[in-house]
Short mmCIF file of C-alpha atoms in Angstrom, two decimals:
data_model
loop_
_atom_site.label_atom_id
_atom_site.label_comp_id
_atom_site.label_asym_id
_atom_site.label_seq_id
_atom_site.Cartn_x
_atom_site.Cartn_y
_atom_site.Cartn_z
CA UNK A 1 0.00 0.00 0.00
CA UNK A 2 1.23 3.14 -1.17
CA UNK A 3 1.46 5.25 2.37
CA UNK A 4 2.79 8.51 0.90
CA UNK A 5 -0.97 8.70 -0.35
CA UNK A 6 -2.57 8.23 2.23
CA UNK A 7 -0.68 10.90 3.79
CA UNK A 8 -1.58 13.07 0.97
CA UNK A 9 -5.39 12.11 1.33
CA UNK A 10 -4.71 13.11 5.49
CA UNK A 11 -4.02 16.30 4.22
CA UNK A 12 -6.76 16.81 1.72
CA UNK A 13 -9.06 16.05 3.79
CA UNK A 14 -7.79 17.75 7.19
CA UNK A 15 -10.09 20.78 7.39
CA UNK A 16 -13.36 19.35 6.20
CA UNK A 17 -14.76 16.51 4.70
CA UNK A 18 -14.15 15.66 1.12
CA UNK A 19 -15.67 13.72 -1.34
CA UNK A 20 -14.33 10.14 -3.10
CA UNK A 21 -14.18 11.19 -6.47
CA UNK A 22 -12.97 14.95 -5.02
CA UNK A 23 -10.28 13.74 -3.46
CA UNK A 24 -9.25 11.06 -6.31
CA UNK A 25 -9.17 14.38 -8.43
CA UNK A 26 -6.75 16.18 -5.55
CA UNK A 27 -4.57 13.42 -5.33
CA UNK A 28 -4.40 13.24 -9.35
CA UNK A 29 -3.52 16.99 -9.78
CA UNK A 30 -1.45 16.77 -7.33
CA UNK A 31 0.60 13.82 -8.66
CA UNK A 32 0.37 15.09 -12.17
CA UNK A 33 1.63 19.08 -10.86
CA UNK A 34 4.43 17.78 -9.33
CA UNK A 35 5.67 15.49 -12.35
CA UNK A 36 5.35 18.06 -14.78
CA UNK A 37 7.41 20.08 -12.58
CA UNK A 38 10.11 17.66 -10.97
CA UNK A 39 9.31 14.63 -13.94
CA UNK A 40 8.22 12.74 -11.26
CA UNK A 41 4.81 11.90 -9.03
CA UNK A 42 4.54 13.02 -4.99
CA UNK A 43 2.99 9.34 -4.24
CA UNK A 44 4.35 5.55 -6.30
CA UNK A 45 0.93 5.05 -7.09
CA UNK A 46 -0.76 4.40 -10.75
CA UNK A 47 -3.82 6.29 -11.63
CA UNK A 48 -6.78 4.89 -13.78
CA UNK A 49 -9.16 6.19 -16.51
CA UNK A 50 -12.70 5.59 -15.22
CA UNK A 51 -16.15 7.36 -15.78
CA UNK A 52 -15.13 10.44 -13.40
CA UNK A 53 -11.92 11.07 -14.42
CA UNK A 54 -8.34 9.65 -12.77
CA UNK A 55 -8.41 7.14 -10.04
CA UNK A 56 -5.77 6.30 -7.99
CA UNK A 57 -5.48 1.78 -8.33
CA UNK A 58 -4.86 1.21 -5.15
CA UNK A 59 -7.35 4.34 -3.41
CA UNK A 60 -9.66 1.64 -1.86
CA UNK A 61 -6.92 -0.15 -0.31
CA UNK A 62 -5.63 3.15 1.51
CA UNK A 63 -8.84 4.71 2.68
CA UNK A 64 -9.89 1.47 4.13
CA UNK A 65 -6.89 1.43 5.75
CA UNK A 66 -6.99 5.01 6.93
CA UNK A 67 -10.95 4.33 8.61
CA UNK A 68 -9.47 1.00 9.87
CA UNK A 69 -6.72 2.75 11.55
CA UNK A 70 -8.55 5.80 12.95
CA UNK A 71 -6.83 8.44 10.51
CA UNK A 72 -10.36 9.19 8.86
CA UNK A 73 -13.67 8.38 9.24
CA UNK A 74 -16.06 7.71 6.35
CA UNK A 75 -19.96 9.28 6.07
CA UNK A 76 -22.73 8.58 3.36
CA UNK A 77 -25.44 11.22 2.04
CA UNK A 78 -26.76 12.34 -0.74
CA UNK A 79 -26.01 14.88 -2.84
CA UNK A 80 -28.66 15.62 -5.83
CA UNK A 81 -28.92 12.48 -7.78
CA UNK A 82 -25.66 10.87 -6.13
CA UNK A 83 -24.59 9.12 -3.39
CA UNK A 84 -21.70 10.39 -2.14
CA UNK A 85 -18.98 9.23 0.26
CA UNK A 86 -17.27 11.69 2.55
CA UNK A 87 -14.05 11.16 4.39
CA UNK A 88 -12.68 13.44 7.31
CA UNK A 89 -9.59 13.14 8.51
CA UNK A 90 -9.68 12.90 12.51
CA UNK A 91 -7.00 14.96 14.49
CA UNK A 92 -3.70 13.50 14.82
CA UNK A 93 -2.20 13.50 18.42
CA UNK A 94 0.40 16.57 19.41
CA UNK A 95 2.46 17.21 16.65
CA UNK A 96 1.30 14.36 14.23
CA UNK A 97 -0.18 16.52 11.65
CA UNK A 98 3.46 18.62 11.44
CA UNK A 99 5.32 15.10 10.87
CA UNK A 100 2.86 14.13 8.53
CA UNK A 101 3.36 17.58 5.97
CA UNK A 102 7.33 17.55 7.28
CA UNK A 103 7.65 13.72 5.21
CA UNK A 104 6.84 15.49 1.92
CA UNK A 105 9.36 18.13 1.94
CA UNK A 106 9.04 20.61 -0.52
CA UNK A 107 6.38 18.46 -2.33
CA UNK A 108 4.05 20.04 0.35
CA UNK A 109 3.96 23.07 -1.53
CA UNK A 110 2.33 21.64 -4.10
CA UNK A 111 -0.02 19.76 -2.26
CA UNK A 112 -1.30 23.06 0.05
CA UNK A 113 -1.34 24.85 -3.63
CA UNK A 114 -3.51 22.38 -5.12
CA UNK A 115 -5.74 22.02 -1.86
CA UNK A 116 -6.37 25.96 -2.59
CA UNK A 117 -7.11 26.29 -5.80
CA UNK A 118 -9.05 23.74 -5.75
CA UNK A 119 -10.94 24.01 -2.39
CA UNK A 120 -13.98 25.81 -3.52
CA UNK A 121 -14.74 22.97 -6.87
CA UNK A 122 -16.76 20.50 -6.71
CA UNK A 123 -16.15 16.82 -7.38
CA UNK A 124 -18.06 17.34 -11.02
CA UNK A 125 -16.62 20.33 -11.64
CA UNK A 126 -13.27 18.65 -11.16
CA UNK A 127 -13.81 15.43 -12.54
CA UNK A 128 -15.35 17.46 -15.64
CA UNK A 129 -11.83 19.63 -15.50
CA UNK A 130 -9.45 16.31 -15.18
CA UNK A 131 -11.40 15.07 -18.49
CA UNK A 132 -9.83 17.89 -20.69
CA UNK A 133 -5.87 17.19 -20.43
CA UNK A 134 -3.47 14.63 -20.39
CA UNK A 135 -3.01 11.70 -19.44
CA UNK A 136 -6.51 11.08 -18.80
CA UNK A 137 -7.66 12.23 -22.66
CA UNK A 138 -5.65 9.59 -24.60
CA UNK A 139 -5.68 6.79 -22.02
CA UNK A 140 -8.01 3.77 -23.14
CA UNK A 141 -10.96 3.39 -20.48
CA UNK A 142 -9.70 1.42 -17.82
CA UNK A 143 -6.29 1.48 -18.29
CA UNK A 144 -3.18 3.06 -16.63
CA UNK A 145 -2.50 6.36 -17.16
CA UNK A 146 0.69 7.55 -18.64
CA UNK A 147 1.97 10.39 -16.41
CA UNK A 148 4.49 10.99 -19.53
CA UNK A 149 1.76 12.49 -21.45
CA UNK A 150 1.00 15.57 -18.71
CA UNK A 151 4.17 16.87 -20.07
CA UNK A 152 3.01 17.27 -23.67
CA UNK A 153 0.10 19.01 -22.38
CA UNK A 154 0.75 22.81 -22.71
CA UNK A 155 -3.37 23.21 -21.84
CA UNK A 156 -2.62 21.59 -18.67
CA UNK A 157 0.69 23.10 -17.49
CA UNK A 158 -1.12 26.21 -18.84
CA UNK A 159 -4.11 25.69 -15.90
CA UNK A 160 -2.04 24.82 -13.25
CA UNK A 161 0.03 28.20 -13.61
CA UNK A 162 -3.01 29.93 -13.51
CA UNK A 163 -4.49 28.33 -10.64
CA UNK A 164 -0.96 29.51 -8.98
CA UNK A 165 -0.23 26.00 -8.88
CA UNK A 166 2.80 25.94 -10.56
CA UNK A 167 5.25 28.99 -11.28
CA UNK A 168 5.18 31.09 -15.40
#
């Protein structure tokens, strides 16, 4: 199991609750901001092309882990025609939540940029958004996405500098 996301997803969802696919698009933009800048993702983990845009494989296996361990807990409700499946990350004890952002080093930047400018979308809006760049365009449905291809993607870099996620 790939812990480094499941740190990430800590962080994500630390000051409220966030949905699934929301935080599957976090993670993703994060991952895909940091390769384009340093050719290289913030977690190990593969991402998949499904219906709402980039999944990480193994996101099951971590936030089951995470509830099972007492780093999140999980809620159900409904949001228009949607179910939807909220995790919150519970408080870490003393100075947890400083070790936890200290273990990504300057990666954290990043991940606090994209937890901004994305903080006020919602999971459609940024599923809808993760549908118009690469890798996710090209990749064949189901398959493994080719973080390569985020490089080739002047649209994308193009977003992400003017979200403030990454520098001009």
């Amino acid at each position: 199991m790939d812990k480094t996301l499941a740190r990430m997803a800590v962080l994500f969802a630390q000051e409220h609750p966030v949905s699934r696919t929301k935080l599957n698009k976090l993670l993703f933009f994060a991952d895909v901001a940091h390769y384009i800048a340093h050719g290289k993702q913030i977690s190990r983990s593969d991402y998949v092309k499904l219906n709402f845009g980039p999944v990480p494989f193994e996101i099951d296996e971590v936030r089951n882990w995470m509830v099972e361990k007492g780093f999140m807990r999980t809620s159900v409700g409904i949001t228009g025609p949607y179910v939807q499946h909220s995790y919150e990350a519970l408080p870490l004890a003393d100075d947890g939540l400083q070790k936890v952002r200290d273990s990504f080093g300057a990666a954290i930047k990043i991940i606090d940029l994209v937890g901004k400018a994305f903080s006020s979308e919602s999971a459609s809006q940024l599923s809808e958004l993760s549908h118009r760049y690469e890798p996710w365009k090209s990749a064949d449905w189901y398959s493994r996405l080719d973080f390569s291809r985020a490089t080739e993607d002047p649209s994308l870099r193009q977003m992400l500098v003017d979200r403030g996620i990454l520098p001009a």
